[in-house]
Short mmCIF file of C-alpha atoms in Angstrom, two decimals:
data_model
loop_
_atom_site.label_atom_id
_atom_site.label_comp_id
_atom_site.label_asym_id
_atom_site.label_seq_id
_atom_site.Cartn_x
_atom_site.Cartn_y
_atom_site.Cartn_z
CA UNK Y 19 -9.82 3.83 -42.92
CA UNK Y 20 -10.47 1.38 -40.00
CA UNK Y 21 -7.73 0.89 -37.75
CA UNK Y 22 -6.34 -1.99 -36.17
CA UNK Y 23 -3.98 -2.77 -32.86
CA UNK Y 24 -1.11 -5.53 -32.52
CA UNK Y 25 -4.15 -8.14 -30.94
CA UNK Y 26 -5.94 -7.42 -34.21
CA UNK Y 27 -8.69 -5.18 -32.08
CA UNK Y 28 -10.61 -2.25 -34.02
CA UNK Y 29 -9.44 1.19 -32.66
CA UNK Y 30 -11.25 4.54 -33.62
CA UNK Y 31 -10.08 7.61 -34.58
CA UNK Y 32 -6.46 6.66 -34.18
CA UNK Y 33 -3.64 7.98 -36.35
CA UNK Y 34 -1.02 5.92 -37.01
CA UNK Y 35 1.54 8.50 -34.24
CA UNK Y 36 -1.00 8.40 -32.20
CA UNK Y 37 -1.72 4.36 -32.08
CA UNK Y 38 2.28 3.91 -32.13
CA UNK Y 39 2.24 6.03 -28.61
CA UNK Y 40 -0.67 4.43 -27.86
CA UNK Y 41 0.37 0.76 -27.82
CA UNK Y 42 3.20 2.09 -26.04
CA UNK Y 43 1.29 3.32 -23.10
CA UNK Y 44 -0.61 -0.16 -22.92
CA UNK Y 45 2.73 -1.98 -23.17
CA UNK Y 46 3.89 0.39 -20.10
CA UNK Y 47 0.93 0.08 -18.30
CA UNK Y 48 0.38 -3.58 -18.53
CA UNK Y 49 3.62 -4.02 -17.53
CA UNK Y 50 3.50 -1.73 -14.34
CA UNK Y 51 5.75 0.63 -15.48
CA UNK Y 52 5.48 4.23 -15.07
CA UNK Y 53 5.80 5.56 -18.04
CA UNK Y 54 2.15 4.65 -19.07
CA UNK Y 55 0.98 7.60 -18.02
CA UNK Y 56 2.82 10.35 -19.88
CA UNK Y 57 2.78 9.00 -24.10
CA UNK Y 58 -1.03 9.29 -23.24
CA UNK Y 59 -0.89 12.96 -23.54
CA UNK Y 60 0.70 13.01 -26.52
CA UNK Y 61 -2.06 10.17 -28.51
CA UNK Y 62 -4.93 12.35 -27.94
CA UNK Y 63 -3.04 15.64 -28.73
CA UNK Y 64 -2.61 13.83 -32.01
CA UNK Y 65 -5.37 12.14 -32.12
CA UNK Y 66 -8.70 13.76 -30.28
CA UNK Y 67 -11.21 11.26 -32.08
CA UNK Y 68 -8.74 8.30 -30.35
CA UNK Y 69 -11.41 6.57 -28.48
CA UNK Y 70 -9.32 3.47 -26.99
CA UNK Y 71 -6.86 6.77 -26.20
CA UNK Y 72 -8.74 8.17 -23.99
CA UNK Y 73 -10.36 4.76 -22.63
CA UNK Y 74 -6.82 3.80 -21.58
CA UNK Y 75 -6.45 7.58 -19.91
CA UNK Y 76 -9.66 6.21 -17.85
CA UNK Y 77 -8.98 3.21 -17.00
CA UNK Y 78 -5.04 3.75 -15.78
CA UNK Y 79 -6.87 6.82 -12.46
CA UNK Y 80 -9.92 4.29 -11.89
CA UNK Y 81 -7.67 1.33 -11.30
CA UNK Y 82 -6.91 3.46 -7.83
CA UNK Y 83 -8.00 3.24 -4.34
CA UNK Y 84 -7.47 6.84 -3.65
CA UNK Y 85 -10.55 9.13 -4.57
CA UNK Y 86 -9.31 12.01 -5.62
CA UNK Y 87 -7.33 10.31 -8.94
CA UNK Y 88 -10.53 8.21 -9.48
CA UNK Y 89 -12.55 10.51 -9.68
CA UNK Y 90 -10.65 12.76 -11.79
CA UNK Y 91 -11.56 9.91 -14.18
CA UNK Y 92 -14.71 11.42 -14.49
CA UNK Y 93 -14.04 14.41 -17.13
CA UNK Y 94 -11.58 11.98 -19.55
CA UNK Y 95 -14.57 9.53 -19.50
CA UNK Y 96 -17.09 12.89 -20.88
CA UNK Y 97 -14.66 13.30 -23.36
CA UNK Y 98 -14.55 9.71 -24.66
CA UNK Y 99 -18.37 9.64 -24.42
CA UNK Y 100 -18.96 12.15 -27.06
CA UNK Y 101 -16.68 10.64 -29.45
CA UNK Y 102 -17.57 7.72 -32.42
CA UNK Y 103 -16.89 4.47 -31.20
CA UNK Y 104 -17.38 0.89 -31.76
CA UNK Y 105 -19.45 -1.74 -29.83
CA UNK Y 106 -16.78 -2.85 -27.76
CA UNK Y 107 -15.18 0.73 -27.81
CA UNK Y 108 -19.02 1.16 -26.08
CA UNK Y 109 -18.46 -2.13 -23.97
CA UNK Y 110 -15.42 -0.77 -22.30
CA UNK Y 111 -17.15 3.11 -21.99
CA UNK Y 112 -20.07 1.84 -20.31
CA UNK Y 113 -18.15 -0.19 -17.79
CA UNK Y 114 -16.15 2.78 -17.07
CA UNK Y 115 -19.33 4.47 -16.40
CA UNK Y 116 -20.14 1.38 -13.71
CA UNK Y 117 -17.33 2.51 -11.65
CA UNK Y 118 -17.61 6.32 -12.24
CA UNK Y 119 -21.27 5.66 -10.67
CA UNK Y 120 -19.52 3.27 -8.17
CA UNK Y 121 -21.70 0.38 -9.70
CA UNK Y 122 -17.94 -1.81 -9.73
CA UNK Y 123 -19.68 -5.16 -9.64
CA UNK Y 124 -21.62 -3.71 -12.79
CA UNK Y 125 -18.06 -2.49 -14.28
CA UNK Y 126 -17.03 -6.55 -14.01
CA UNK Y 127 -19.97 -7.96 -15.28
CA UNK Y 128 -19.52 -5.50 -18.24
CA UNK Y 129 -16.14 -6.38 -18.12
CA UNK Y 130 -16.75 -9.83 -18.38
CA UNK Y 131 -19.07 -9.87 -21.59
CA UNK Y 132 -15.93 -7.17 -23.04
CA UNK Y 133 -14.26 -10.10 -22.91
CA UNK Y 134 -16.58 -13.23 -24.13
CA UNK Y 135 -16.59 -11.20 -27.25
CA UNK Y 136 -12.95 -9.97 -27.15
CA UNK Y 137 -10.87 -12.04 -25.11
CA UNK Y 138 -7.49 -10.44 -26.78
CA UNK Y 139 -8.32 -7.44 -25.36
CA UNK Y 140 -5.39 -7.32 -22.77
CA UNK Y 141 -6.71 -3.55 -21.70
CA UNK Y 142 -10.20 -5.25 -20.85
CA UNK Y 143 -8.12 -8.16 -18.51
CA UNK Y 144 -6.37 -6.18 -16.59
CA UNK Y 145 -9.09 -3.56 -15.60
CA UNK Y 146 -11.45 -6.68 -14.38
CA UNK Y 147 -7.86 -8.50 -12.91
CA UNK Y 148 -7.53 -5.43 -10.69
CA UNK Y 149 -11.70 -4.68 -10.14
CA UNK Y 150 -11.66 -8.76 -8.91
CA UNK Y 151 -8.19 -7.61 -6.82
CA UNK Y 152 -9.82 -4.98 -5.10
CA UNK Y 153 -13.15 -6.85 -4.52
CA UNK Y 154 -11.25 -9.68 -3.23
CA UNK Y 155 -12.86 -12.05 -5.46
CA UNK Y 156 -10.36 -14.16 -5.62
CA UNK Y 157 -12.12 -16.51 -8.06
CA UNK Y 158 -12.24 -14.52 -10.30
CA UNK Y 159 -9.04 -12.91 -10.15
CA UNK Y 160 -7.85 -17.04 -11.68
CA UNK Y 161 -11.08 -18.03 -13.38
CA UNK Y 162 -11.40 -14.92 -15.44
CA UNK Y 163 -7.83 -15.23 -16.61
CA UNK Y 164 -7.26 -18.31 -17.11
CA UNK Y 165 -10.90 -18.66 -19.88
CA UNK Y 166 -8.95 -16.36 -22.04
CA UNK Y 167 -5.89 -17.74 -22.09
CA UNK Y 168 -6.46 -20.08 -25.15
CA UNK Y 169 -7.33 -16.66 -27.35
CA UNK Y 170 -3.68 -15.99 -26.51
CA UNK Y 171 -0.32 -17.52 -27.47
CA UNK Y 172 3.36 -16.63 -27.07
CA UNK Y 173 3.48 -14.69 -30.40
CA UNK Y 174 1.03 -11.98 -29.37
CA UNK Y 175 1.99 -9.03 -27.59
CA UNK Y 176 0.73 -9.03 -24.37
CA UNK Y 177 0.81 -12.31 -24.80
CA UNK Y 178 2.86 -12.47 -20.98
CA UNK Y 179 1.41 -9.87 -19.54
CA UNK Y 180 -1.82 -12.61 -19.51
CA UNK Y 181 0.32 -14.99 -18.20
CA UNK Y 182 1.87 -12.80 -15.62
CA UNK Y 183 -2.09 -12.52 -14.48
CA UNK Y 184 -2.77 -15.87 -14.40
CA UNK Y 185 0.33 -16.48 -12.21
CA UNK Y 186 -0.77 -14.12 -9.48
CA UNK Y 187 -4.40 -15.33 -9.84
CA UNK Y 188 -2.59 -19.03 -8.83
CA UNK Y 189 -1.02 -17.72 -6.51
CA UNK Y 190 -3.79 -16.19 -4.38
CA UNK Y 191 -5.83 -18.93 -4.97
CA UNK Y 192 -3.36 -21.44 -3.62
CA UNK Y 193 -1.50 -22.92 -6.40
CA UNK Y 194 1.63 -21.98 -5.77
CA UNK Y 195 3.61 -24.35 -7.97
CA UNK Y 196 1.73 -24.00 -11.08
CA UNK Y 197 2.17 -20.33 -10.10
CA UNK Y 198 6.13 -20.54 -9.73
CA UNK Y 199 5.85 -22.01 -12.78
CA UNK Y 200 4.21 -19.10 -14.56
CA UNK Y 201 6.32 -16.54 -13.24
CA UNK Y 202 9.15 -18.54 -14.79
CA UNK Y 203 8.49 -18.86 -17.78
CA UNK Y 204 7.20 -15.09 -17.58
CA UNK Y 205 11.33 -14.17 -16.34
CA UNK Y 206 12.10 -16.97 -18.91
CA UNK Y 207 11.27 -14.24 -21.82
CA UNK Y 208 11.62 -10.69 -20.19
CA UNK Y 209 13.68 -10.47 -16.69
CA UNK Y 210 12.10 -7.33 -15.80
CA UNK Y 211 9.53 -8.05 -15.43
CA UNK Y 212 7.95 -6.26 -12.10
CA UNK Y 213 4.61 -7.77 -12.06
CA UNK Y 214 6.32 -11.34 -11.63
CA UNK Y 215 8.85 -10.64 -9.47
CA UNK Y 216 6.12 -9.18 -7.12
CA UNK Y 217 4.06 -12.21 -7.22
CA UNK Y 218 8.08 -14.26 -6.59
CA UNK Y 219 7.54 -11.49 -3.63
CA UNK Y 220 4.79 -13.49 -2.79
CA UNK Y 221 5.36 -16.44 -3.22
CA UNK Y 222 7.87 -16.75 -0.91
CA UNK Y 223 5.83 -14.65 2.13
CA UNK Y 224 2.74 -17.42 1.45
CA UNK Y 225 5.10 -20.53 1.29
CA UNK Y 226 7.14 -18.83 4.38
CA UNK Y 227 10.52 -18.74 3.39
CA UNK Y 228 11.88 -16.02 4.18
CA UNK Y 229 15.61 -16.23 3.46
CA UNK Y 230 15.00 -17.01 0.09
CA UNK Y 231 12.68 -14.02 -0.65
CA UNK Y 232 15.00 -11.86 0.81
CA UNK Y 233 17.51 -12.98 -1.18
CA UNK Y 234 15.27 -12.91 -4.36
CA UNK Y 235 14.09 -9.37 -3.54
CA UNK Y 236 17.50 -7.91 -2.68
CA UNK Y 237 19.41 -10.14 -6.49
CA UNK Y 238 16.29 -8.72 -8.52
CA UNK Y 239 15.74 -5.05 -7.24
CA UNK Y 240 16.27 -3.17 -10.64
CA UNK Y 241 14.01 -5.42 -12.30
CA UNK Y 242 10.99 -4.50 -9.82
CA UNK Y 243 12.40 -0.84 -8.67
CA UNK Y 244 13.79 1.04 -11.80
CA UNK Y 245 10.15 2.49 -12.69
CA UNK Y 246 7.68 -0.01 -11.92
CA UNK Y 247 4.37 1.70 -10.22
CA UNK Y 248 5.45 -1.70 -7.45
CA UNK Y 249 7.72 0.29 -6.64
CA UNK Y 250 7.36 1.06 -3.08
CA UNK Y 251 5.44 -2.39 -2.36
CA UNK Y 252 8.18 -4.61 -3.02
CA UNK Y 253 10.36 -3.21 -0.76
CA UNK Y 254 7.95 -3.86 1.86
CA UNK Y 255 8.27 -7.40 0.90
CA UNK Y 256 11.91 -7.24 1.35
CA UNK Y 257 11.07 -5.36 4.77
CA UNK Y 258 8.26 -8.50 5.77
CA UNK Y 259 11.32 -10.97 4.86
CA UNK Y 260 13.66 -8.63 6.73
CA UNK Y 261 11.35 -8.51 9.58
CA UNK Y 262 10.31 -12.45 10.07
CA UNK Y 263 14.47 -13.10 10.16
CA UNK Y 264 14.14 -10.79 13.12
CA UNK Y 265 15.97 -8.13 11.73
CA UNK Y 266 14.11 -4.88 13.17
CA UNK Y 267 16.99 -2.46 12.45
CA UNK Y 268 16.65 -3.18 8.54
CA UNK Y 269 13.07 -3.51 8.61
CA UNK Y 270 12.91 0.37 10.04
CA UNK Y 271 15.12 1.45 7.54
CA UNK Y 272 13.74 0.34 4.51
CA UNK Y 273 11.03 1.97 6.24
CA UNK Y 274 13.31 5.54 6.25
CA UNK Y 275 14.45 4.70 3.39
CA UNK Y 276 12.08 2.96 1.15
CA UNK Y 277 9.09 3.74 2.01
CA UNK Y 278 8.80 7.10 3.54
CA UNK Y 279 11.63 9.21 1.98
CA UNK Y 280 9.68 10.94 0.32
CA UNK Y 281 7.02 11.53 2.71
CA UNK Y 282 4.77 9.91 -0.22
CA UNK Y 283 0.60 10.34 0.24
CA UNK Y 284 -0.02 7.62 -1.87
CA UNK Y 285 -2.20 5.75 -0.81
CA UNK Y 286 -1.13 2.34 -1.68
CA UNK Y 287 2.13 3.97 -0.10
CA UNK Y 288 0.25 5.36 3.20
CA UNK Y 289 -1.54 1.10 3.52
CA UNK Y 290 2.27 -0.32 3.16
CA UNK Y 291 3.66 2.00 5.22
CA UNK Y 292 0.81 1.30 8.67
CA UNK Y 293 0.71 -2.66 7.80
CA UNK Y 294 5.15 -2.46 8.07
CA UNK Y 295 5.17 -0.65 11.75
CA UNK Y 296 2.12 -2.27 12.78
CA UNK Y 297 3.80 -5.13 12.61
CA UNK Y 298 7.06 -4.64 13.82
CA UNK Y 299 5.26 -3.75 17.02
CA UNK Y 300 3.71 -6.86 16.45
CA UNK Y 301 7.00 -8.08 16.36
CA UNK Y 302 8.08 -6.08 19.73
CA UNK Y 303 10.04 -3.56 18.27
CA UNK Y 304 9.78 0.19 19.20
CA UNK Y 305 8.76 2.65 15.61
CA UNK Y 306 9.69 5.74 17.89
CA UNK Y 307 7.91 8.36 16.69
CA UNK Y 308 6.92 7.00 13.06
CA UNK Y 309 3.75 6.15 13.75
CA UNK Y 310 3.02 10.51 14.01
CA UNK Y 311 4.43 11.34 11.05
CA UNK Y 312 2.54 8.69 8.96
CA UNK Y 313 -0.98 9.47 11.70
CA UNK Y 314 -0.30 13.05 10.25
CA UNK Y 315 -0.40 11.75 6.67
CA UNK Y 316 -3.10 9.54 6.46
CA UNK Y 317 -5.63 11.83 8.09
CA UNK Y 318 -6.14 14.25 5.25
CA UNK Y 319 -8.18 11.30 4.76
CA UNK Y 320 -10.73 10.35 7.35
CA UNK Y 321 -13.80 11.18 5.17
CA UNK Y 322 -12.75 10.49 2.18
CA UNK Y 323 -15.44 7.28 2.21
CA UNK Y 324 -13.91 5.73 -0.22
CA UNK Y 325 -12.38 2.32 0.11
CA UNK Y 326 -12.29 -0.23 3.97
CA UNK Y 327 -9.08 -1.27 2.77
CA UNK Y 328 -7.75 2.27 3.22
CA UNK Y 329 -9.83 3.12 5.83
CA UNK Y 330 -8.47 0.25 8.14
CA UNK Y 331 -4.94 1.02 7.35
CA UNK Y 332 -5.65 4.34 8.44
CA UNK Y 333 -7.47 3.17 11.56
CA UNK Y 334 -3.94 1.19 11.98
CA UNK Y 335 -1.74 5.23 11.42
CA UNK Y 336 -3.64 6.90 14.48
CA UNK Y 337 -4.32 3.72 17.07
CA UNK Y 338 -0.38 2.72 16.75
CA UNK Y 339 0.43 7.08 17.27
CA UNK Y 340 -2.11 6.85 19.69
CA UNK Y 341 -3.97 9.18 18.47
CA UNK Y 342 -7.25 8.81 19.73
CA UNK Y 343 -8.63 12.02 18.84
CA UNK Y 344 -8.40 11.34 14.90
CA UNK Y 345 -8.84 7.70 15.24
CA UNK Y 346 -12.67 8.93 17.15
CA UNK Y 347 -13.40 10.92 13.86
CA UNK Y 348 -12.41 8.30 11.58
CA UNK Y 349 -14.81 6.08 13.22
CA UNK Y 350 -17.87 8.99 13.38
CA UNK Y 351 -17.21 8.53 9.96
CA UNK Y 352 -17.07 5.28 9.35
CA UNK Y 353 -20.57 5.36 11.68
CA UNK Y 354 -22.44 8.31 9.43
CA UNK Y 355 -21.61 6.16 6.26
CA UNK Y 356 -22.27 2.39 7.09
CA UNK Y 357 -25.79 4.43 6.33
CA UNK Y 358 -25.42 5.61 3.24
CA UNK Y 359 -26.36 3.11 -0.02
CA UNK Y 360 -23.11 3.12 -1.70
CA UNK Y 361 -19.96 0.66 -2.31
CA UNK Y 362 -18.59 1.47 0.67
CA UNK Y 363 -21.56 2.18 2.73
CA UNK Y 364 -21.81 -1.34 1.99
CA UNK Y 365 -18.35 -2.70 2.94
CA UNK Y 366 -18.15 -0.46 6.18
CA UNK Y 367 -20.90 -2.44 7.58
CA UNK Y 368 -20.10 -5.67 6.90
CA UNK Y 369 -16.14 -4.85 7.59
CA UNK Y 370 -14.88 -1.58 8.20
CA UNK Y 371 -16.04 -0.52 10.53
CA UNK Y 372 -15.80 -3.77 12.52
CA UNK Y 373 -12.31 -4.20 12.12
CA UNK Y 374 -11.60 -0.53 12.94
CA UNK Y 375 -13.24 -1.00 16.14
CA UNK Y 376 -11.38 -4.01 16.74
CA UNK Y 377 -7.86 -2.53 16.59
CA UNK Y 378 -9.13 0.11 18.55
CA UNK Y 379 -10.57 -1.90 21.14
CA UNK Y 380 -6.47 -3.87 20.48
CA UNK Y 381 -4.61 -0.27 21.14
CA UNK Y 382 -6.55 0.22 24.19
CA UNK Y 383 -6.14 -3.11 25.16
CA UNK Y 384 -9.38 -4.42 25.22
CA UNK Y 385 -8.19 -7.64 24.09
CA UNK Y 386 -11.44 -9.66 24.42
CA UNK Y 387 -13.61 -7.68 22.58
CA UNK Y 388 -10.71 -7.17 20.08
CA UNK Y 389 -10.88 -11.19 20.02
CA UNK Y 390 -14.66 -11.06 19.44
CA UNK Y 391 -14.76 -9.03 16.50
CA UNK Y 392 -12.02 -10.11 14.73
CA UNK Y 393 -12.52 -13.53 15.18
CA UNK Y 394 -16.31 -13.11 13.93
CA UNK Y 395 -15.07 -11.13 10.55
CA UNK Y 396 -12.15 -13.83 9.64
CA UNK Y 397 -14.21 -15.97 7.46
CA UNK Y 398 -14.86 -12.58 5.18
CA UNK Y 399 -11.47 -10.68 5.25
CA UNK Y 400 -11.43 -11.33 2.16
CA UNK Y 401 -14.16 -8.71 0.99
CA UNK Y 402 -11.92 -5.76 1.86
CA UNK Y 403 -9.29 -7.04 -1.36
CA UNK Y 404 -5.59 -6.86 -1.29
CA UNK Y 405 -3.64 -9.98 -0.97
CA UNK Y 406 -3.43 -12.64 1.04
CA UNK Y 407 -0.20 -11.04 2.46
CA UNK Y 408 -1.53 -7.90 3.01
CA UNK Y 409 -4.71 -9.15 5.07
CA UNK Y 410 -2.80 -10.73 6.96
CA UNK Y 411 -2.15 -8.15 9.30
CA UNK Y 412 -5.52 -9.40 10.94
CA UNK Y 413 -4.85 -12.45 11.92
CA UNK Y 414 -2.14 -11.61 13.68
CA UNK Y 415 -3.55 -8.86 15.40
CA UNK Y 416 -5.82 -11.31 16.37
CA UNK Y 417 -3.43 -14.02 17.33
CA UNK Y 418 -1.53 -11.04 19.02
CA UNK Y 419 -4.65 -10.74 20.96
CA UNK Y 420 -5.10 -13.99 21.86
CA UNK Y 421 -1.91 -14.74 22.95
CA UNK Y 422 -2.09 -11.58 25.40
CA UNK Y 423 -5.33 -12.40 27.05
CA UNK Y 424 -3.83 -16.10 27.41
CA UNK Y 425 -1.45 -14.58 29.24
CA UNK Y 426 -2.30 -12.44 32.02
CA UNK Y 427 0.75 -12.47 33.73
CA UNK Y 428 2.46 -9.67 31.72
CA UNK Y 429 -0.56 -7.00 33.38
CA UNK Y 430 0.73 -7.90 36.29
CA UNK Y 431 4.33 -6.94 35.75
CA UNK Y 432 3.40 -4.41 33.82
CA UNK Y 433 1.91 -2.77 37.26
CA UNK Y 434 4.63 -4.11 39.53
CA UNK Y 435 7.83 -3.03 38.04
CA UNK Y 436 8.73 0.26 36.55
CA UNK Y 437 8.38 1.67 32.94
CA UNK Y 438 12.17 1.68 32.49
CA UNK Y 439 11.89 -2.03 33.38
CA UNK Y 440 9.80 -2.87 29.93
CA UNK Y 441 10.06 -3.21 26.42
CA UNK Y 442 7.34 -2.09 24.49
CA UNK Y 443 5.45 -5.10 22.73
CA UNK Y 444 3.27 -5.54 20.27
CA UNK Y 445 1.44 -1.82 18.91
CA UNK Y 446 2.54 -0.16 21.63
CA UNK Y 447 1.01 -2.25 23.85
CA UNK Y 448 3.71 -2.46 27.01
CA UNK Y 449 5.05 -5.91 27.55
CA UNK Y 450 6.27 -8.56 29.62
CA UNK Y 451 9.54 -7.40 30.48
CA UNK Y 452 12.58 -8.75 28.17
CA UNK Y 453 14.19 -10.46 31.79
CA UNK Y 454 10.47 -12.49 32.41
CA UNK Y 455 10.43 -13.76 29.64
#
């Protein structure tokens, strides 16, 4: 007997119990909750032929910047491909196969076609939304969700997750008032929606309301930190608000306790850590030995050849630590990667390698070269993926390099005064003595 899910979509191979477990796991995945993976094993054990349970497991793995995690979806996809499936499920499996074949554009096209036929497939929408974000496609980040919204209503399970995606798409498109309106609608329904609190953090960041942002994030910490997959990233946002307020001690305390307290090796956590330490140095504070620990954590990923956004943040850590050997190893790996006919090879040629070289130039005090590289790449930076707020680290570095070029007197002070009289400046470079500022 064919069963249907909560959105009225047919599902193959499910039992009532397995479907109940799947619906719970899907809701957790849509709601950015860490419990998404745990029930799935029970669902596939209960009903080994339940196609969508395998599909959800595969997508959960593939929506990652971590090469090993993404590649682990191959075994799941192979099991699912051997099962009887309906046309919608086959479209999911085709998109999964495209990602595994390194064809992210093909996967996005397949998911777009799926959503044209089944606009209430919230899983397909969330995955496509994630791929749009990873590929830096701001236009589709908003347009894709907007195109399916008419098929949804508040009475349908998953509606507020779709509305939350819409809020983020509005935000990244610069429509801040409408984004805040959409976010408020979601939070009125579910005050614990972690995804929407994350959107609010971005709103405060992009509209330069650091004090209000710090207050919001502190007041709603339980909503976005308790069991949320975005917890570390939201602590990063709170640290940015503290940084904007000049509260360096609070920033480094958040770094030590929330970003690196458990010495996480997850790529997303390492990205946040690199970005925060680099920004802290750009602001004139000294992270001390924190750079070395972070560089050590990034080192095993030098040869990943998977994600340029990650490569750039690894380079931030190596240059911040003055670990020129590892920085050189990464540059050499990117030189090799740029010749490959892969998604990573293409992004390395366009952006990954030149941005990493700009970071190295900046760290060595070669500001003219850093400005030349970063200035040329600025218009394409969105193709790295991530959010506007995350990519700001490149604009901040460019601005700092320009500032150092405009103030050559700082170099005279560095040469003429003892080191003890100076303070640490952008990205570990010695800055003008405090007494001379």
